Amino acid sequence: NTDLPGGWCKRPPLCCRCRPTHGDLSGLGESVSVVLMGIALQVCHAACNGELYSRPFIESFEETPMLLAVLTYMSYGILTIFGYLRDFMREWKIEKCHTAREREEQKDFVPLYQDFENFYTRNIYMRIRDSWNRPICSVPGATFDLVECSSNDYNWTFEYTGRVVKDVINLGSYNYLGFAENTGACATAAGEVTVKFGVGVASTRQEMGNLDRHEELEKLAASFLGVESAMVFGMGFATNSMNIPALVGKGCLILSDELNHASLVLGARLSSSTIRVFKHNNMQSLEKLLRDAIVHGQPRTHRPWKKILILMEGIYSMEGSIIRLPEVIALKKKYKAYLYLDEAHSIGALGLNGRGVVEYFGLDPKDVDVMMGTFTKSFSAAGGYVGGRKDLIDYLRTHSHSAIYATTMSLPVVEQILTSMKCIMGKDGTTIGLSRIQRLAENTVYFRRRLQEMGFIIYGNNDSPVVPMMLYMPAKLGAFGREMLKRNIGVVGVGFPATPIIESRARFCISAAHTKEMLDRALDVISEVGDLLHLKYSRHKVLPSLDRPFDETTYEENEE
Amino acid sequence: MALGDAWKQLSWFYYQYVLVTALYMLEPWERTIFNSLLITVAAMAVYTCYVFMPQHIMAILHYFEVVQ
C-alpha cells in the first residue's frame, strides 16, 4: 500500500482526518477501496507535513488545569504573606537573621537584597532546601549512596547524622548511556593515562596544552558526528558562552528559542549582536522573525544583516521536547540563515547509532552549520565540542576565547571520552554501545508510557529520555523530594528560576544502566507517592502537536 | 477499626490541606497562626449564619409571597 500516489500519510491517527477510512475499507472490493484510499490520501496529504517527518512526531504539553493554577497562586500568596512577616521580624530584630544583609554603614545605599529573587530565596527556597545539594558519596550510576543530613533550624544549617543511605535509585543524573561507572574499560583507560601523564595540563590550548590525545579525540568526534572537523573544549558551559561571541558580532542577528539554556543566552549577550526571541519550537514564529529580519534589515539603517544565526537545542531539558529539525533546516535553507544546534542532551541519547538528533530525523549533518554538544551527559566526562566545516573550525581554533584563555581538557577526561565514544561507535569490537542505546530507547518508551497511564502530567516528546512530571505547587515540590528519598529513590525537583513560577516539576532522567526491575520499583514508588500527595492531575486531554498555530480552523481537527 | 480508618482518612485530608495551602513548608508556630485565623474567620461565618439565617429565610419567603 505504500506506493499509492501522494505517499503514505505518516501522521499519527489522532491528527489525521483519514483515520476512519483506514480500517473500514477491508470489506469493499479492491478497485473501489484503492480509489477511496487514493481520495482519502489526497485529503490527508494536504493536512500532513508532507515528507518532512518519517515517523510520527508526538509531543504533548498538557494545559495546566485551572483549579490547580488558582490553588498554586493561592499557596504562593500565603507563602508571600508569611515571608513578609518573617522579613519584618528580621528587620526589627525579633528573630535572628541568617541571610546576608548589608552592613550598618550601607543602609542608605541602593538596597541589594530587596528584589523578588532574594525574597524568594530567603522565604520560599530555604524552607524546602533539603531536597537539593544533597552530598553523594559514591559513583552516580544507576544507584548511589547518599550522606544523610538533618537540620535543627529549618534548613538554615545542616549536620551530618553519621549514616549513609545506600543504594538509592538514581533518577536524576544525566547518565543516559550508563557510562558513569568506576569499573570497566573507560575507568581502566583513564587510570592508565593518569599514571602516565598526570591529571593537569597546566596550559591553554594555544600555548602548550595541545596534546596528541586531543587531536585524536577531535578526529574521532568529527567522524562520530559526520562532519569535516571538530574542536573540543574543557567546559561545556564555556563552549557556548565563549564561542558564540567568536562567530557573531555587531550587525548580526541571533534568533534564539525562548527556552534556551543559560550558556546560549550568555554567549548571545556577550557577542553584542541583536537578539530576537521566538516561541518555543514554534516554526511559524521563527519564520515570521526571519521574514521581518530580511525585509526590514537592521533597526535604523535598514541595511541587510551581516549574518542571521538560529540558536536551538536538540532536546530541551526542562520540557523534554525535541527540536523540529526538518522544518528548521528547510527554513534555514529558504532564508539563507545559519543554524547553531546545541546537542547537549541529545548526543548519544537519540538516533539509531547514538549520533544525536540529526540521525534521529535521518538528515544530513552537513545541513547544520555549527553542531555543538557536551560530553557531560551521554559520555559521562566533562567538556564540550563544536563540529562543522573545516574552515569554520580552523577559524575557531584561532579566534575562540576558550582556546586562548581557558585550560584544555585534562587527559583522564579525554581518555574517558575516547573510550566511551569508541564503545558507542562499536570500534572496540563489542556491541556494548549499541545494546546500551537500544536499552535506553526501550527504557524511555516504557517509563513514559507507564507514567502517562498512571495519570501524571508528563511534558515533552515520546522519545526523549528527559521526563518532566508536573507538580505545580511549591509544597508538593518539597514533599515529593522528601517522600521519594524516604523510599530510597533520588529525584531532582525543579522550581522557580528555572521554570515559570507555577509550573514546578520533577525531572526524571532515564539511563541505559537502569534495569527493568529498577524502573518497575521506581514506578511503583512514584505511583504510591502520587496517590499520597494527590499528583495524578492528567485529564488525558492530550492535544496532538499541530503543524500550524492555533487559529479558527483548528477547532474542526480537535472535534474528533 | 472504623474509628482507625476514619482517623487515617482524616489525617490524609489534613495532609492534603497542609500541602495545598503551603502550610507544609511553614514552621509550627506559623501553622498555628494561620489555622487560628482560618478557624476564627470560619467560626464568625458560622455564627453570623446562625444569628441571621432565620431573618433571611423569612425575607426570601416573604418576597416570593409564600408567607405573609
XYZ file of C-alpha atoms in Angstrom:
628
model
C 0.000 0.000 0.000
C 2.979 2.314 0.239
C 3.253 3.016 -3.485
C -0.080 4.711 -3.860
C 0.067 8.225 -5.343
C 0.802 11.014 -2.914
C 2.778 8.857 -0.495
C 1.546 7.244 2.677
C 0.284 9.588 5.344
C 2.606 9.149 8.287
C 0.876 11.438 10.763
C -0.366 9.765 13.934
C -4.017 8.729 13.750
C -5.254 11.421 16.166
C -4.225 14.203 13.800
C -5.208 12.577 10.583
C -8.566 13.161 9.031
C -8.246 9.879 7.189
C -8.282 7.770 10.367
C -11.863 6.438 9.962
C -11.081 5.219 6.462
C -8.016 3.146 7.302
C -9.937 0.371 8.959
C -13.328 0.037 7.320
C -12.324 -0.492 3.705
C -11.500 -4.135 4.177
C -14.958 -5.288 3.164
C -15.140 -3.372 -0.104
C -13.931 -4.526 -3.474
C -10.297 -3.936 -4.237
C -10.656 -1.341 -7.008
C -13.192 0.665 -5.023
C -11.014 0.576 -1.927
C -7.963 1.707 -3.934
C -9.917 4.635 -5.354
C -11.278 5.575 -1.936
C -7.838 5.195 -0.379
C -6.459 7.471 -3.086
C -9.091 10.117 -2.367
C -8.588 9.780 1.359
C -4.825 10.064 0.937
C -5.240 13.168 -1.185
C -7.381 14.643 1.582
C -4.977 13.820 4.381
C -1.831 14.630 2.383
C -2.917 18.272 2.330
C -3.282 18.272 6.118
C 0.021 16.478 6.745
C 3.513 17.885 6.871
C 4.448 16.379 3.539
C 7.534 14.170 3.531
C 9.487 16.073 6.202
C 8.895 13.627 9.040
C 9.489 9.922 8.515
C 7.955 8.917 11.868
C 5.159 10.488 13.896
C 6.283 13.480 15.956
C 4.246 13.063 19.126
C 4.858 15.850 21.567
C 2.395 16.997 24.181
C 2.243 19.726 26.786
C -0.997 19.272 28.641
C -2.594 22.501 29.721
C -2.475 23.424 33.408
C -5.880 22.682 34.980
C -7.497 25.965 36.043
C -8.230 24.865 39.619
C -4.601 23.845 40.090
C -3.330 27.161 38.790
C -5.619 29.052 41.178
C -4.577 26.886 44.140
C -0.895 27.275 43.260
C -1.209 31.055 43.130
C -3.058 30.920 46.471
C -0.294 28.875 48.078
C 2.342 31.302 46.764
C 0.212 34.137 48.169
C 0.168 32.547 51.636
C 3.936 31.959 51.468
C 4.475 35.593 50.419
C 2.417 36.893 53.351
C 4.393 34.776 55.799
C 7.576 35.855 54.003
C 6.739 39.497 54.646
C 6.015 38.638 58.290
C 9.401 36.930 58.707
C 11.208 39.785 56.932
C 9.508 42.223 59.292
C 10.615 40.168 62.284
C 14.180 40.037 60.962
C 14.224 43.762 60.309
C 13.026 44.555 63.832
C 15.430 42.045 65.373
C 12.635 39.898 66.858
C 14.231 36.969 65.039
C 17.887 36.203 64.283
C 18.771 36.893 60.644
C 20.681 34.061 58.966
C 20.878 35.577 55.491
C 23.254 38.073 54.005
C 22.463 41.658 54.892
C 24.049 44.985 54.142
C 26.299 46.448 56.809
C 25.049 49.267 59.037
C 27.092 51.821 57.085
C 25.497 50.733 53.807
C 21.879 51.070 54.893
C 21.452 54.293 52.906
C 22.837 52.815 49.685
C 20.764 51.176 46.940
C 19.322 48.045 48.572
C 20.921 44.800 47.487
C 18.580 42.124 48.743
C 15.126 43.530 48.212
C 14.281 42.158 44.763
C 11.928 39.252 44.227
C 14.675 36.685 43.615
C 16.237 37.336 47.013
C 12.839 37.384 48.723
C 12.013 34.062 47.080
C 15.364 32.534 48.139
C 15.069 33.709 51.753
C 11.449 32.800 52.366
C 10.417 30.031 49.993
C 13.521 28.197 48.748
C 15.150 27.980 52.185
C 12.170 26.115 53.650
C 12.478 23.174 51.230
C 16.214 23.444 50.604
C 16.973 19.942 51.924
C 15.833 18.423 48.601
C 18.800 19.991 46.789
C 22.588 19.961 47.252
C 22.498 16.534 48.859
C 26.038 15.122 49.232
C 26.684 11.875 47.369
C 29.466 9.515 48.394
C 29.616 7.007 45.571
C 29.726 6.988 41.788
C 26.375 8.308 40.458
C 25.489 5.314 38.332
C 22.115 3.629 38.323
C 22.203 3.723 42.142
C 24.230 5.851 44.511
C 24.938 6.287 48.225
C 23.796 9.415 49.985
C 25.216 11.037 53.103
C 22.323 11.685 55.412
C 21.899 15.244 56.663
C 19.496 16.740 59.119
C 18.661 20.269 60.114
C 17.625 21.596 63.508
C 16.870 25.157 62.496
C 14.607 24.619 59.487
C 17.258 24.273 56.764
C 19.459 27.237 57.656
C 22.269 24.884 58.729
C 22.765 21.155 58.235
C 24.638 18.495 60.216
C 25.659 15.006 59.158
C 23.823 12.342 61.141
C 26.709 9.956 60.502
C 24.625 7.488 58.499
C 24.878 6.743 54.783
C 21.770 5.821 52.821
C 22.847 3.035 50.483
C 21.595 2.080 47.018
C 19.316 4.975 46.295
C 17.914 4.561 42.761
C 19.225 7.427 40.677
C 16.596 9.156 38.565
C 18.373 12.492 38.433
C 21.822 12.037 36.862
C 22.360 12.730 33.167
C 23.728 9.255 32.778
C 21.877 8.396 29.568
C 24.128 5.603 28.341
C 25.295 4.404 31.733
C 28.985 5.266 31.323
C 29.167 6.749 34.833
C 30.844 3.734 36.390
C 34.065 3.119 38.274
C 34.791 -0.260 36.657
C 35.112 -1.204 33.026
C 37.114 -0.142 30.015
C 36.646 3.621 30.417
C 37.769 3.746 34.032
C 40.786 1.480 33.369
C 41.920 3.585 30.425
C 41.517 6.819 32.407
C 43.509 5.284 35.273
C 46.376 4.259 32.966
C 46.576 7.705 31.423
C 46.604 9.340 34.877
C 49.544 7.194 35.897
C 51.386 8.022 32.674
C 50.597 11.710 32.102
C 49.178 13.063 35.359
C 45.909 14.903 35.671
C 46.540 18.585 34.902
C 47.588 20.026 31.558
C 48.618 23.406 33.029
C 48.287 25.375 29.852
C 45.829 26.763 27.367
C 45.192 25.191 24.001
C 47.152 27.699 22.024
C 50.218 27.624 24.279
C 51.308 24.188 25.412
C 48.007 22.459 26.029
C 47.576 20.823 22.654
C 48.397 17.148 23.163
C 48.190 14.355 20.602
C 45.307 12.810 22.557
C 43.307 15.997 21.983
C 43.904 15.805 18.243
C 42.915 12.135 18.219
C 39.764 12.961 20.151
C 38.879 15.712 17.702
C 39.310 13.389 14.712
C 37.162 10.757 16.416
C 34.484 13.303 17.340
C 34.387 14.567 13.749
C 33.899 11.056 12.383
C 31.299 10.311 15.092
C 29.228 13.342 14.112
C 29.733 13.020 10.373
C 31.301 16.474 9.969
C 34.609 17.559 8.482
C 36.297 18.741 11.624
C 35.675 19.250 15.345
C 37.245 21.016 18.298
C 36.944 20.134 21.970
C 36.874 22.428 24.981
C 37.333 21.837 28.685
C 33.926 23.026 29.904
C 30.507 22.586 28.314
C 29.068 25.901 29.520
C 32.180 27.730 28.332
C 31.906 26.099 24.896
C 28.690 28.020 24.276
C 29.457 31.221 26.080
C 32.954 31.608 24.622
C 32.351 30.504 21.037
C 29.175 32.323 20.080
C 30.963 35.691 20.544
C 33.674 34.446 18.187
C 31.148 33.579 15.484
C 28.764 36.550 15.503
C 29.196 40.171 16.463
C 27.725 43.622 15.962
C 25.451 43.861 12.945
C 24.451 40.209 13.157
C 21.095 38.855 14.232
C 20.597 35.996 16.660
C 17.226 34.235 16.678
C 17.072 32.309 19.912
C 14.397 29.973 21.242
C 12.636 31.305 24.327
C 13.648 28.317 26.464
C 17.348 28.227 25.579
C 19.893 27.291 28.204
C 21.723 29.976 30.210
C 25.008 29.258 28.381
C 23.434 30.062 24.994
C 21.804 33.208 26.383
C 25.080 34.334 27.938
C 27.020 33.669 24.737
C 24.434 35.584 22.697
C 24.549 38.550 25.068
C 28.343 38.600 25.189
C 28.520 38.719 21.415
C 26.715 42.121 21.290
C 24.530 41.067 18.353
C 20.847 41.871 18.220
C 18.866 39.071 19.862
C 15.277 38.266 18.960
C 13.374 35.521 20.732
C 10.827 33.206 19.110
C 8.268 30.991 20.817
C 9.451 27.595 21.921
C 9.806 25.172 18.976
C 7.274 27.232 17.039
C 8.168 27.306 13.342
C 5.592 29.951 12.436
C 7.099 32.351 14.982
C 10.599 31.627 13.652
C 9.539 32.143 10.043
C 7.834 35.421 10.893
C 11.013 36.664 12.592
C 13.137 35.568 9.634
C 10.883 37.328 7.148
C 10.804 40.507 9.234
C 14.580 40.445 9.576
C 15.167 40.065 5.843
C 12.521 42.557 4.794
C 13.361 45.305 7.288
C 17.073 44.731 7.872
C 18.907 46.367 10.772
C 16.842 48.646 13.075
C 17.581 52.215 11.979
C 19.685 51.992 8.844
C 17.716 49.171 7.172
C 20.955 47.670 5.939
C 20.873 43.888 5.488
C 22.027 41.821 8.485
C 25.565 40.511 8.206
C 24.569 37.070 9.465
C 21.428 35.518 10.864
C 22.138 32.749 13.374
C 19.384 30.494 14.742
C 20.207 29.130 18.220
C 18.346 25.998 19.205
C 18.890 22.899 21.315
C 18.433 19.234 20.360
C 16.492 18.248 23.469
C 15.284 20.940 25.851
C 15.963 19.522 29.269
C 13.214 21.320 31.211
C 10.429 20.423 28.785
C 11.648 17.172 27.295
C 10.820 18.482 23.821
C 12.795 17.662 20.711
C 13.628 20.340 18.134
C 11.642 20.202 14.880
C 14.844 19.835 12.943
C 13.494 19.080 9.424
C 11.410 22.245 9.485
C 14.220 24.375 10.893
C 16.596 23.183 8.193
C 14.005 23.839 5.488
C 13.509 27.376 6.850
C 17.239 27.943 7.164
C 17.818 26.975 3.550
C 14.923 29.066 2.306
C 16.000 32.239 4.110
C 19.771 31.617 3.982
C 20.350 31.724 7.738
C 22.815 29.672 9.804
C 21.880 27.088 12.412
C 23.726 26.531 15.711
C 22.493 23.314 17.244
C 23.282 22.607 20.901
C 23.059 18.846 21.313
C 23.944 18.744 24.991
C 21.235 16.268 25.939
C 20.561 14.602 22.605
C 24.048 13.433 21.547
C 24.328 9.757 22.360
C 20.716 9.598 23.530
C 18.813 9.820 20.248
C 19.252 8.113 16.931
C 19.828 4.510 15.919
C 23.590 4.712 16.487
C 23.521 7.437 19.108
C 24.681 10.155 16.718
C 22.109 12.609 18.023
C 19.076 14.441 16.779
C 20.372 14.742 13.189
C 20.469 10.965 12.850
C 17.137 10.650 14.682
C 15.439 12.570 11.869
C 17.558 10.962 9.154
C 19.075 14.248 7.972
C 22.483 15.220 6.641
C 24.916 16.587 9.264
C 26.261 18.983 6.647
C 22.961 20.872 6.790
C 23.652 22.038 10.341
C 26.283 24.761 10.198
C 27.554 24.579 13.775
C 26.973 21.375 15.712
C 27.800 21.861 19.356
C 27.443 19.377 22.160
C 28.745 18.387 25.544
C 30.461 15.268 26.787
C 28.918 15.608 30.236
C 25.697 13.713 29.619
C 25.972 10.595 27.491
C 29.760 10.182 27.669
C 29.969 10.812 31.439
C 33.000 13.052 31.162
C 33.231 16.835 31.114
C 33.669 19.365 28.380
C 32.141 20.287 25.063
C 32.803 20.175 21.358
C 31.973 22.191 18.281
C 31.786 20.444 14.902
C 31.347 21.772 11.405
C 33.185 22.581 8.219
C 36.986 22.622 8.290
C 37.330 26.355 7.652
C 34.850 27.131 10.469
C 36.744 25.019 12.997
C 40.104 26.398 11.843
C 38.722 29.895 12.421
C 37.548 28.879 15.901
C 40.967 27.462 16.756
C 42.461 30.923 16.411
C 39.583 33.130 17.483
C 37.772 31.291 20.287
C 38.187 32.828 23.746
C 38.207 29.365 25.233
C 41.174 28.295 23.121
C 43.177 31.388 24.008
C 42.409 31.704 27.708
C 40.925 28.533 29.153
C 42.819 25.441 30.193
C 42.344 22.435 27.932
C 40.569 19.270 28.848
C 42.574 17.167 31.237
C 43.828 13.832 29.939
C 41.840 11.321 32.045
C 38.694 13.061 30.823
C 39.938 12.850 27.213
C 40.588 9.158 27.706
C 37.118 8.601 29.158
C 35.547 10.284 26.141
C 37.720 8.374 23.678
C 36.866 5.022 25.247
C 33.158 5.701 25.583
C 32.888 7.118 22.064
C 34.667 4.079 20.606
C 32.319 1.884 22.615
C 29.246 3.672 21.231
C 30.575 3.535 17.667
C 31.409 -0.141 18.063
C 35.105 0.426 17.347
C 36.227 -1.505 20.433
C 34.897 -4.681 18.859
C 31.938 -5.220 21.194
C 28.244 -4.442 20.833
C 28.002 -2.884 24.290
C 27.389 0.592 22.852
C 24.606 -0.474 20.541
C 22.919 -2.531 23.240
C 23.040 0.444 25.605
C 21.455 2.727 23.028
C 18.686 0.210 22.455
C 18.143 -0.270 26.177
C 17.901 3.478 26.660
C 15.260 3.713 23.926
C 13.267 0.834 25.446
C 13.526 2.249 28.956
C 12.398 5.676 27.734
C 9.355 4.392 25.895
C 8.364 2.093 28.760
C 8.815 4.668 31.513
C 6.919 7.396 29.665
C 4.071 5.099 28.725
C 3.643 3.796 32.290
C 3.728 7.278 33.782
C 1.144 8.528 31.320
C -1.082 5.536 32.005
C -0.895 6.236 35.742
C -2.349 9.661 35.105
C 0.527 12.083 35.710
C 1.015 15.119 33.525
C 4.189 14.455 31.552
C 5.626 17.038 29.190
C 7.618 16.508 26.057
C 8.235 14.191 23.165
C 7.615 10.456 23.499
C 11.211 9.689 22.520
C 13.121 11.999 24.807
C 14.897 10.397 27.796
C 14.232 13.528 29.873
C 10.834 13.126 31.540
C 9.422 16.197 33.329
C 6.479 15.392 35.617
C 4.389 18.350 36.688
C 3.915 19.088 40.375
C 2.794 22.745 40.260
C 2.614 23.526 43.994
C 5.717 24.527 45.968
C 4.779 22.421 48.989
C 4.364 19.346 46.785
C 7.779 20.015 45.232
C 9.408 19.809 48.674
C 7.213 16.914 49.816
C 7.896 14.903 46.635
C 11.652 15.061 47.067
C 11.450 14.077 50.730
C 8.932 11.251 50.284
C 10.887 9.755 47.399
C 14.085 9.826 49.445
C 12.326 8.109 52.358
C 11.553 5.295 49.917
C 15.138 5.229 48.572
C 14.719 6.964 45.243
C 16.603 10.130 44.371
C 14.832 12.632 42.121
C 15.502 16.187 41.026
C 12.776 18.770 41.615
C 12.842 21.974 39.640
C 11.249 25.201 40.793
C 11.047 28.882 40.159
C 14.013 30.489 38.483
C 14.485 27.535 36.114
C 10.772 27.143 35.279
C 7.766 29.505 35.272
C 6.625 30.110 38.820
C 3.517 27.936 38.829
C 4.988 25.148 36.708
C 7.352 23.427 39.091
C 8.169 19.851 38.107
C 10.170 16.788 38.948
C 12.560 15.834 36.167
C 13.484 12.171 35.666
C 16.475 11.253 33.509
C 16.290 7.705 32.198
C 19.517 5.798 31.865
C 20.609 2.694 29.975
C 22.018 1.492 33.298
C 18.533 1.159 34.781
C 17.263 -2.404 34.674
C 13.597 -3.115 34.208
C 13.290 -4.138 37.875
C 14.669 -0.775 38.970
C 12.263 1.051 36.700
C 9.336 -1.037 37.937
C 10.266 -0.348 41.550
C 10.660 3.347 40.791
C 7.294 3.433 39.005
C 5.529 1.693 41.894
C 7.015 4.146 44.354
C 6.122 7.120 42.134
C 2.555 5.848 41.920
C 2.393 5.431 45.694
C 3.768 8.903 46.346
C 1.470 10.267 43.629
C -1.544 8.856 45.466
C -0.255 10.133 48.802
C 0.323 13.663 47.507
C -2.561 13.616 45.010
C -0.412 14.296 41.959
C -2.323 12.441 39.237
C -3.755 15.505 37.588
C -3.994 14.393 33.984
C -7.376 14.524 32.359
C -5.953 12.944 29.187
C -6.836 15.948 27.109
C -3.603 15.435 25.209
C -3.589 17.920 22.359
C -1.652 16.423 19.413
C 1.094 18.637 18.080
C -0.240 20.627 15.145
C 1.717 21.687 12.118
C 0.322 25.206 12.214
C -0.512 27.593 15.058
C -3.834 27.629 16.846
C -6.367 29.534 14.720
C -10.087 29.295 13.912
C -9.819 26.212 11.741
C -8.073 24.040 14.333
C -11.336 23.503 16.216
C -12.506 21.224 13.400
C -9.487 18.964 13.795
C -9.877 18.725 17.564
C -13.507 17.714 17.370
C -12.707 14.095 16.587
C -11.477 -0.448 63.396
C -13.823 2.008 61.709
C -12.506 4.721 64.008
C -8.924 3.872 62.935
C -9.904 4.083 59.243
C -11.738 7.340 59.781
C -8.716 8.727 61.625
C -6.422 7.698 58.727
C -8.748 9.307 56.196
C -8.970 12.493 58.265
C -5.220 12.715 58.625
C -4.833 12.245 54.817
C -7.286 15.137 54.314
C -5.347 17.269 56.779
C -2.131 16.388 54.891
C -3.730 17.488 51.595
C -4.940 20.735 53.171
C -1.456 21.382 54.510
C 0.108 20.706 51.075
C -2.327 22.800 49.054
C -2.122 25.856 51.303
C 1.690 25.523 51.558
C 1.462 25.201 55.347
C 3.669 22.115 54.836
C 6.622 24.431 54.328
C 5.924 26.699 57.310
C 7.175 26.289 60.845
C 4.747 25.037 63.533
C 4.107 28.448 65.085
C 3.285 29.886 61.623
C 0.883 26.989 61.077
C -0.776 27.784 64.414
C -1.241 31.427 63.447
C -2.731 30.523 60.051
C -5.019 27.808 61.441
C -6.268 30.087 64.242
C -7.014 32.873 61.788
C -8.840 30.453 59.497
C -10.862 28.925 62.349
C -11.713 32.374 63.710
C -12.999 33.547 60.342
C -14.927 30.294 59.818
C -16.413 30.490 63.324
C -17.516 34.059 62.701
C -19.165 32.984 59.450
C -20.987 30.118 61.155
C -22.138 32.390 63.992
C -23.411 35.011 61.545
C -25.324 32.326 59.675
C -26.826 31.076 62.923
C -27.935 34.541 64.023
C -29.199 35.883 60.717
C -30.384 32.850 58.755
C -33.976 32.830 60.148
C -34.453 36.516 59.215
C -33.011 35.919 55.735
C -35.215 32.878 55.090
C -38.316 34.774 56.235
C -37.410 37.678 53.946
C -36.970 35.341 50.940
C -40.259 33.577 51.604
C -41.978 36.964 52.037
C -40.517 38.134 48.671
C -41.827 35.077 46.874
C -45.182 35.612 48.645
C -45.126 32.105 50.136
C -45.817 33.513 53.585
C -47.263 36.886 54.674
